[in-house]
CSV table of C-alpha atoms and ligand atoms in Angstrom, one decimal:
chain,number,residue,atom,x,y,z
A,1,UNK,CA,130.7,108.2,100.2
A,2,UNK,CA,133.7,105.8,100.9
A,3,UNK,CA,136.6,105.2,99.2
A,4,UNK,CA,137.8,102.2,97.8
A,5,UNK,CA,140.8,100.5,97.9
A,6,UNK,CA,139.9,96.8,96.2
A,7,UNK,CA,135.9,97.7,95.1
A,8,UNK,CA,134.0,100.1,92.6
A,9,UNK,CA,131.0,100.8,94.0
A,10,UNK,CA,128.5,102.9,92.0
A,11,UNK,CA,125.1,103.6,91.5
A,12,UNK,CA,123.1,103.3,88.3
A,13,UNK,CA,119.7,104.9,88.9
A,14,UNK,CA,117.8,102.8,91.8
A,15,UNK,CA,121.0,100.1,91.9
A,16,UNK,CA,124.0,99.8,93.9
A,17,UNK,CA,126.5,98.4,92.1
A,18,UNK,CA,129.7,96.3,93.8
A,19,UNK,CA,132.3,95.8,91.4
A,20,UNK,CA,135.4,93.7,93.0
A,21,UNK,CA,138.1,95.1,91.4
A,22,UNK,CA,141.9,93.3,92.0
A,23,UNK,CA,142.1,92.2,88.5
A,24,UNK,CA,145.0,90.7,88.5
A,25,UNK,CA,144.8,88.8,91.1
A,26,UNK,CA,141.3,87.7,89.9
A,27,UNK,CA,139.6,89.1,92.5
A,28,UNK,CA,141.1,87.1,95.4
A,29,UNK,CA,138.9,87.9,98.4
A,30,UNK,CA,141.2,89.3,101.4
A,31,UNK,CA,140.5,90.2,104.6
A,32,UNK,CA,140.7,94.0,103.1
A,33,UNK,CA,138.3,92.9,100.2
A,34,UNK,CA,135.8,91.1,102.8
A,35,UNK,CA,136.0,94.5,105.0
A,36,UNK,CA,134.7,97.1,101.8
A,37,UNK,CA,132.0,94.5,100.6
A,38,UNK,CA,131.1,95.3,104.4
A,39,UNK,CA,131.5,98.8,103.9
A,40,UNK,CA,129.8,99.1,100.6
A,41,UNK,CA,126.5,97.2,102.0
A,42,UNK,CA,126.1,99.4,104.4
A,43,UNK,CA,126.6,102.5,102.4
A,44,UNK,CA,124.1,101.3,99.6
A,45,UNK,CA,121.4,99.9,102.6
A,46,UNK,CA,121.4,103.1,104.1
A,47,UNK,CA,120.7,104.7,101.0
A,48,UNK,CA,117.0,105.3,100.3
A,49,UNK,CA,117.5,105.7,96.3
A,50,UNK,CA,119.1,101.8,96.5
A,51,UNK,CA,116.3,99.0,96.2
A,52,UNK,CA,118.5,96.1,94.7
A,53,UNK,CA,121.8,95.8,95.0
A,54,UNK,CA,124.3,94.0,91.9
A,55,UNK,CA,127.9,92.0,93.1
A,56,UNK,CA,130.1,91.2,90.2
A,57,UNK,CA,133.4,90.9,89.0
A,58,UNK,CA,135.5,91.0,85.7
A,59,UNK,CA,135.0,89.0,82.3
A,60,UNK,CA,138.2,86.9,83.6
A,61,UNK,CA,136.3,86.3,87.4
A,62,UNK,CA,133.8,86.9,89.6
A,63,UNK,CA,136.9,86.0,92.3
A,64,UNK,CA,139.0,83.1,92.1
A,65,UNK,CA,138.4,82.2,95.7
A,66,UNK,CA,139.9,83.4,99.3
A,67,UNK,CA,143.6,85.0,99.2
A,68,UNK,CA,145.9,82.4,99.1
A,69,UNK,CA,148.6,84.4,99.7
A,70,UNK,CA,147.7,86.2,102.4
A,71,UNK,CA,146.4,82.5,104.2
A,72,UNK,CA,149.6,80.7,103.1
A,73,UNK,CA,151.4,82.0,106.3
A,74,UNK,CA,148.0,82.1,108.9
A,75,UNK,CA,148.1,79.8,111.9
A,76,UNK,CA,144.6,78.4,113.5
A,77,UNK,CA,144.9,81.1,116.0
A,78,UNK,CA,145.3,83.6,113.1
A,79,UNK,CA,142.4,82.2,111.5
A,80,UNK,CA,140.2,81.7,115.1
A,81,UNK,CA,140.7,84.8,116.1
A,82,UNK,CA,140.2,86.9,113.1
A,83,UNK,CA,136.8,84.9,112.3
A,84,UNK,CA,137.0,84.6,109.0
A,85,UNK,CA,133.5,83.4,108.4
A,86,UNK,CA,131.7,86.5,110.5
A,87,UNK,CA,134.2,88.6,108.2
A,88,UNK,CA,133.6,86.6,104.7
A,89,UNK,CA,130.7,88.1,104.1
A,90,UNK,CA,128.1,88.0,106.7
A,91,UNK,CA,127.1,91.1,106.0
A,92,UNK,CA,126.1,90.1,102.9
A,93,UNK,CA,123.4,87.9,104.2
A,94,UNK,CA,122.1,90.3,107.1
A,95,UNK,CA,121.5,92.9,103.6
A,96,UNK,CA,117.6,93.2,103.6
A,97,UNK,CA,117.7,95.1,100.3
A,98,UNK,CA,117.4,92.0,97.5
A,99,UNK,CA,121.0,91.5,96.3
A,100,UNK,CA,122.0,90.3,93.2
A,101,UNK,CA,125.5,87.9,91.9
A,102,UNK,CA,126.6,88.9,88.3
A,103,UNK,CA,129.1,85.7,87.8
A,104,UNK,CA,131.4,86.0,84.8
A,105,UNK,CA,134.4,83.3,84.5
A,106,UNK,CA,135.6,82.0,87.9
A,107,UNK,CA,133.2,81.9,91.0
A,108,UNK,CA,135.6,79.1,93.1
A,109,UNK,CA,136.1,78.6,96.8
A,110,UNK,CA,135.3,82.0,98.1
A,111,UNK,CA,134.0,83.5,95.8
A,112,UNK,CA,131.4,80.3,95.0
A,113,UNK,CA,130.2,81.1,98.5
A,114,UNK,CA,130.4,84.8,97.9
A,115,UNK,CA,128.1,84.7,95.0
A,116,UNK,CA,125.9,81.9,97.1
A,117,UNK,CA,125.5,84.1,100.0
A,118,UNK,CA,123.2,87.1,97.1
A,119,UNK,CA,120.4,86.3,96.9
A,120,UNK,CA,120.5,84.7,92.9
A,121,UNK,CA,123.0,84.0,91.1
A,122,UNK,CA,122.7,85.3,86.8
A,123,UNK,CA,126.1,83.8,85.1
A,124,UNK,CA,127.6,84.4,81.8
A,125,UNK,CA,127.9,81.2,79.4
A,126,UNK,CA,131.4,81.8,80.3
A,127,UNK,CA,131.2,81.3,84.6
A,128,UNK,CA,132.7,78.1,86.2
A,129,UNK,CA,132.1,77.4,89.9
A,130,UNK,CA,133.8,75.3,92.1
A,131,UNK,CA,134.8,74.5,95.7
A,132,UNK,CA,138.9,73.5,95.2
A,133,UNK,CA,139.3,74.2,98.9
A,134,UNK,CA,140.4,70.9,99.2
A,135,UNK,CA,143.5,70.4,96.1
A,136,UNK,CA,144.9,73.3,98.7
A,137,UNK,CA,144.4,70.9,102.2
A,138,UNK,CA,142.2,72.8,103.5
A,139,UNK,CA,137.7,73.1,103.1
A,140,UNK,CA,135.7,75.7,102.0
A,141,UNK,CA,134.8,77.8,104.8
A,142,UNK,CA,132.5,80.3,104.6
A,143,UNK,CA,129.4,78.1,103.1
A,144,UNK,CA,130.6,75.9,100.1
A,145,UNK,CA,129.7,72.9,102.4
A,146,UNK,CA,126.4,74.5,103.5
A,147,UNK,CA,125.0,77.3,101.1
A,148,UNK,CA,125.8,74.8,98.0
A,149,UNK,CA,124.6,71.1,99.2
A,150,UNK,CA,121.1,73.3,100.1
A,151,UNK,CA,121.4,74.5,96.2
A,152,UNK,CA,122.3,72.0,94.2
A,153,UNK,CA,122.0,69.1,96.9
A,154,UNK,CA,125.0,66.5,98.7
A,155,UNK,CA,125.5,64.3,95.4
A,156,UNK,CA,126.9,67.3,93.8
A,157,UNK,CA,128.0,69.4,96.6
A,158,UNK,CA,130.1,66.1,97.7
A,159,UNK,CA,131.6,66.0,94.3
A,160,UNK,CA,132.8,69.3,93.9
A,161,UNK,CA,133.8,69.7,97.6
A,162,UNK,CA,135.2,66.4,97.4
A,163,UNK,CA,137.0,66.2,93.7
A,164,UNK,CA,137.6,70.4,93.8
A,165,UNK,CA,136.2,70.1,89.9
A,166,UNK,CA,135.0,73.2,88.2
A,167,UNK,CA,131.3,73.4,86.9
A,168,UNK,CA,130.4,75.5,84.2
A,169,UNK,CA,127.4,77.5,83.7
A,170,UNK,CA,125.4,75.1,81.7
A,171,UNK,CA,125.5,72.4,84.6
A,172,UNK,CA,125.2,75.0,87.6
A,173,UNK,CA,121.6,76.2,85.3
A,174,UNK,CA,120.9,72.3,85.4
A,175,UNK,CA,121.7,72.1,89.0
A,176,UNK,CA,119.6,74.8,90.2
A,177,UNK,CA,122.7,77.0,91.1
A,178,UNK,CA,121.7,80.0,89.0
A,179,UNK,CA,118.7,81.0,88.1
A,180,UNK,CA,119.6,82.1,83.9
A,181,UNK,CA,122.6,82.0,81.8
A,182,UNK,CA,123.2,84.9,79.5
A,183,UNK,CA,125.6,85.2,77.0
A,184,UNK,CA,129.0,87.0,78.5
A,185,UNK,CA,128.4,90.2,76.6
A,186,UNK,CA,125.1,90.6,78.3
A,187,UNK,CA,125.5,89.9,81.4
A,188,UNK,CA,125.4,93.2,83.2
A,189,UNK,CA,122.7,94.7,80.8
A,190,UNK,CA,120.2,91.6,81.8
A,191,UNK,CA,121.6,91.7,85.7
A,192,UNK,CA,120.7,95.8,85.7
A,193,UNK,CA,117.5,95.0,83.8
A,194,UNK,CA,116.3,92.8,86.7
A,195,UNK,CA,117.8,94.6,89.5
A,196,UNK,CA,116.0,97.8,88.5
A,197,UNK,CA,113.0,95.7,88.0
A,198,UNK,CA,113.4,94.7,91.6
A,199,UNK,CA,114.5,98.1,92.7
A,200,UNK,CA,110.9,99.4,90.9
A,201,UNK,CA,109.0,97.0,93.3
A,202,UNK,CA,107.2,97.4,97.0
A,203,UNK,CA,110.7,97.7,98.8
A,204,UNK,CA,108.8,96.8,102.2
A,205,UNK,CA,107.5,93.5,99.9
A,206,UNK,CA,110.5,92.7,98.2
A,207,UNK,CA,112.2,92.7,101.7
A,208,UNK,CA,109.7,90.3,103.3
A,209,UNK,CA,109.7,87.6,100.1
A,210,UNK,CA,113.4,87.7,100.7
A,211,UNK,CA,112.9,87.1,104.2
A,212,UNK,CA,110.3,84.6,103.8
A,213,UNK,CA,112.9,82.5,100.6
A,214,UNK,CA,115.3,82.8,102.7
A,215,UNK,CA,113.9,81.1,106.0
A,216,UNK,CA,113.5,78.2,103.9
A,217,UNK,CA,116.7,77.5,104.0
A,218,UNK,CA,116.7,77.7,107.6
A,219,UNK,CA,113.4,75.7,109.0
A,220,UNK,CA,111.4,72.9,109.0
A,221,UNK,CA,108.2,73.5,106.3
A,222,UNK,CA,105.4,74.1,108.8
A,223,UNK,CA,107.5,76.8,110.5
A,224,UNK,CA,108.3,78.0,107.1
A,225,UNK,CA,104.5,78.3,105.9
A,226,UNK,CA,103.8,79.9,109.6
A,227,UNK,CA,106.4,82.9,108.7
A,228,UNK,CA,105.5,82.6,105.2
A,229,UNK,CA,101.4,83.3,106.5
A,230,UNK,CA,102.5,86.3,109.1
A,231,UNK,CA,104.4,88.0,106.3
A,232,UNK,CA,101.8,87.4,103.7
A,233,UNK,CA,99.1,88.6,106.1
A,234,UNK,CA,101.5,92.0,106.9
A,235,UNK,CA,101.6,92.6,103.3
A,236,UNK,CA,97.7,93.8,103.9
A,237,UNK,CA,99.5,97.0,106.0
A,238,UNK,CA,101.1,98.1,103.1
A,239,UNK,CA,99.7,100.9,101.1
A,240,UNK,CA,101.5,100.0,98.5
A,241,UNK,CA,99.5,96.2,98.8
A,242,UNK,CA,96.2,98.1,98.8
A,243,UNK,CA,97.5,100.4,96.0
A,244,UNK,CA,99.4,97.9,93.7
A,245,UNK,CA,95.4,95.8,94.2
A,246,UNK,CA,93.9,98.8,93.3
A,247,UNK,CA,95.7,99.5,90.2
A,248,UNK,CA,95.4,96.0,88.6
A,249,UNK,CA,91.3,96.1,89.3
A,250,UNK,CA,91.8,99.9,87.5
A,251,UNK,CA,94.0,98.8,84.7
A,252,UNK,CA,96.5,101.7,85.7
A,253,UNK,CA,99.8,101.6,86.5
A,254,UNK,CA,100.4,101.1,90.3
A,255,UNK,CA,102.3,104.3,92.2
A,256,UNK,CA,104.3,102.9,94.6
A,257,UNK,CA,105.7,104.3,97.9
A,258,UNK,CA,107.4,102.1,99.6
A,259,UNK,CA,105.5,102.1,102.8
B,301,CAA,N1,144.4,83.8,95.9
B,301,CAA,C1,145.5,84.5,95.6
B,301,CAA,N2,146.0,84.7,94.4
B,301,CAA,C2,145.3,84.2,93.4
B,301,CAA,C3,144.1,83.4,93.6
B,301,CAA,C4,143.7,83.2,95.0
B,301,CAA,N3,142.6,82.5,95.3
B,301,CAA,N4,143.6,83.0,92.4
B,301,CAA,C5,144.5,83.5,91.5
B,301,CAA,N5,145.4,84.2,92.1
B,301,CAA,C6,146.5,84.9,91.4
B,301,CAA,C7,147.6,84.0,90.9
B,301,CAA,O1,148.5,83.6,91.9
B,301,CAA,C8,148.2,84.8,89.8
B,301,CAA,O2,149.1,85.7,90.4
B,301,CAA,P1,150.6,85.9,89.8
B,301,CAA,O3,150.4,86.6,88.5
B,301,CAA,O4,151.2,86.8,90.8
B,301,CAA,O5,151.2,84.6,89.7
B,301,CAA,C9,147.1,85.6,89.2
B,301,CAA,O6,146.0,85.6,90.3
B,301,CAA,C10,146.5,85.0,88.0
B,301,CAA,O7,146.2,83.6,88.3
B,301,CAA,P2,146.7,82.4,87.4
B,301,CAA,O8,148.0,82.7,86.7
B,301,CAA,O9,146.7,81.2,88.3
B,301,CAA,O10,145.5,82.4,86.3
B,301,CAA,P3,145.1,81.1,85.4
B,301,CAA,O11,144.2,81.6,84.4
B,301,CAA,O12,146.3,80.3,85.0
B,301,CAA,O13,144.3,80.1,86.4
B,301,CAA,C11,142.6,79.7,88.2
B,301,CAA,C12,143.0,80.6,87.0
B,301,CAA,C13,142.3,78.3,87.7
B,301,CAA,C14,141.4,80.3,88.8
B,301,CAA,C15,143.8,79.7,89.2
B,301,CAA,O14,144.2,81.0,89.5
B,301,CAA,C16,143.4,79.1,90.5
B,301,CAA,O15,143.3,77.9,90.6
B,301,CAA,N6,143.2,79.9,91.6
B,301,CAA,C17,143.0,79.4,92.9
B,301,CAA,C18,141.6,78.9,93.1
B,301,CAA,C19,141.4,78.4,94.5
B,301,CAA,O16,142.0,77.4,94.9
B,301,CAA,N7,140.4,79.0,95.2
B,301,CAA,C20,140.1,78.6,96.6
B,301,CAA,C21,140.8,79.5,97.6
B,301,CAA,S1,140.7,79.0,99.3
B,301,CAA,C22,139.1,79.6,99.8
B,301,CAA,O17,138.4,80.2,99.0
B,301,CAA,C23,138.7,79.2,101.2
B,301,CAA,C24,137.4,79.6,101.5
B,301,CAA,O18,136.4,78.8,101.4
B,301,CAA,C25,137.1,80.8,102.2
């Protein structure tokens, strides 16, 4: 186990939880913060009691973006050479356990594309998302321009990039941002409740729907359907595919073993 300097990590039966924790700097993401979330994926993807894995925040924010502060001062060759995008949070997206945004009050700039790069997003009624790169001179930079005009599409995507306006939770629902809106005093009971539903699932299958969602996003459609077929078809190696079959024809509960 690792310790923490900006994060509380924990588990709750078969989830890993993240919990960004520089409250009152409302979860600015440094270069420190970026490092852990690192850390803490790999701790809970090597951990064979983990099937779902849960990022959140506060009540107050989700995080209010990259650290300002510790930018302010950062020269291109600063930036260039540290690669802040490899940093922010690619190692979210190379998670193959299904992962999970919990977004309460501000998800903006970095931590928009934070929350982008899970896998769903489930916000409280109280959540506002934005890109406001720009009201700072600068443009979002770890996938506010690419992760959010694929979401919610460039009409959108070009108006909070563009104006740096917050959207709350009710228009990011209608925008296809998030996939449900819960009141702020559920949130986390509803995020667990589907993360352990997840967690309770094939892990070998959960891992290739993600895989096959996510390549989507990255191909044309008859590539996609061709990755979508091979997966489909490898699902029939799974005993937990012949089982979970089996079990349905039985009217029994399916015991499932990840393999
Ligand atoms: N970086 C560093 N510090 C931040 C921060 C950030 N992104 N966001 C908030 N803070 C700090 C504030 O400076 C303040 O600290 P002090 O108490 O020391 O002054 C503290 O957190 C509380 O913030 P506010 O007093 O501003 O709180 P508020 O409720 O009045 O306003 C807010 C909330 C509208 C979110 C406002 O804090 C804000 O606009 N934050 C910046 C949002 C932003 O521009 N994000 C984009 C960052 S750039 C980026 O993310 C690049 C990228 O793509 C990777």
């Amino acid at each position: 186990m690792n310790n923490y300097e900006y994060l509380i990590v924990e588990r709750q039966a078969a989830v890993g939880l993240i919990r960004l924790n520089r409250p009152k700097m409302l979860n600015a993401l440094s270069f420190g913060v970026f490092r852990e979330i690192a850390t803490a994926i790999d701790e809970l993807e090597a951990d064979d009691a983990i099937g779902c894995i849960v990022l959140t925040g506060n009540e107050k924010a989700f995080a209010a973006g990259a650290d300002i502060k510790e930018m302010q001062p950062k020269t291109f060759i600063d930036m260039f050479n540290a690669d802040f995008h490899t940093i922010g949070g690619n190692r979210v997206t190379t998670c193959r356990k299904p992962t999970i945004a919990a977004v309460s009050g501000y998800a903006l700039g970095g931590g928009c594309e934070l929350a982008m790069m899970c896998d769903f997003i489930i916000a409280s009624d109280t959540a506002k998302f934005g890109q406001p790169e720009i009201t700072l001179g600068t443009i979002p930079g770890i996938g506010g321009t690419q992760r959010l005009t694929r979401a919610i599409g460039k009409a959108k995507a070009m108006d909070l990039c563009l104006t740096g306006r917050m959207m709350d939770a009710a228009e990011a629902e209608r925008a296809g941002l998030v996939s449900r809106v819960v009141p702020a005093d559920k949130l986390m009971e509803e995020t667990m409740a589907a993360a352990e539903k997840i967690a309770a699932m094939s892990r070998p299958a959960a891992a290739m729907a993600k895989d096959a969602v996510n390549r989507a996003f990255e191909t044309t459609l008859s590539e996609g359907m061709s990755v979508e077929r091979d997966l489909f078809h490898a699902t029939f190696a799974l005993e937990d595919r012949a089982e979970g079959m089996a079990a349905f024809i039985e009217k029994r509960p399916a015991t499932i073993r990840n393999r």
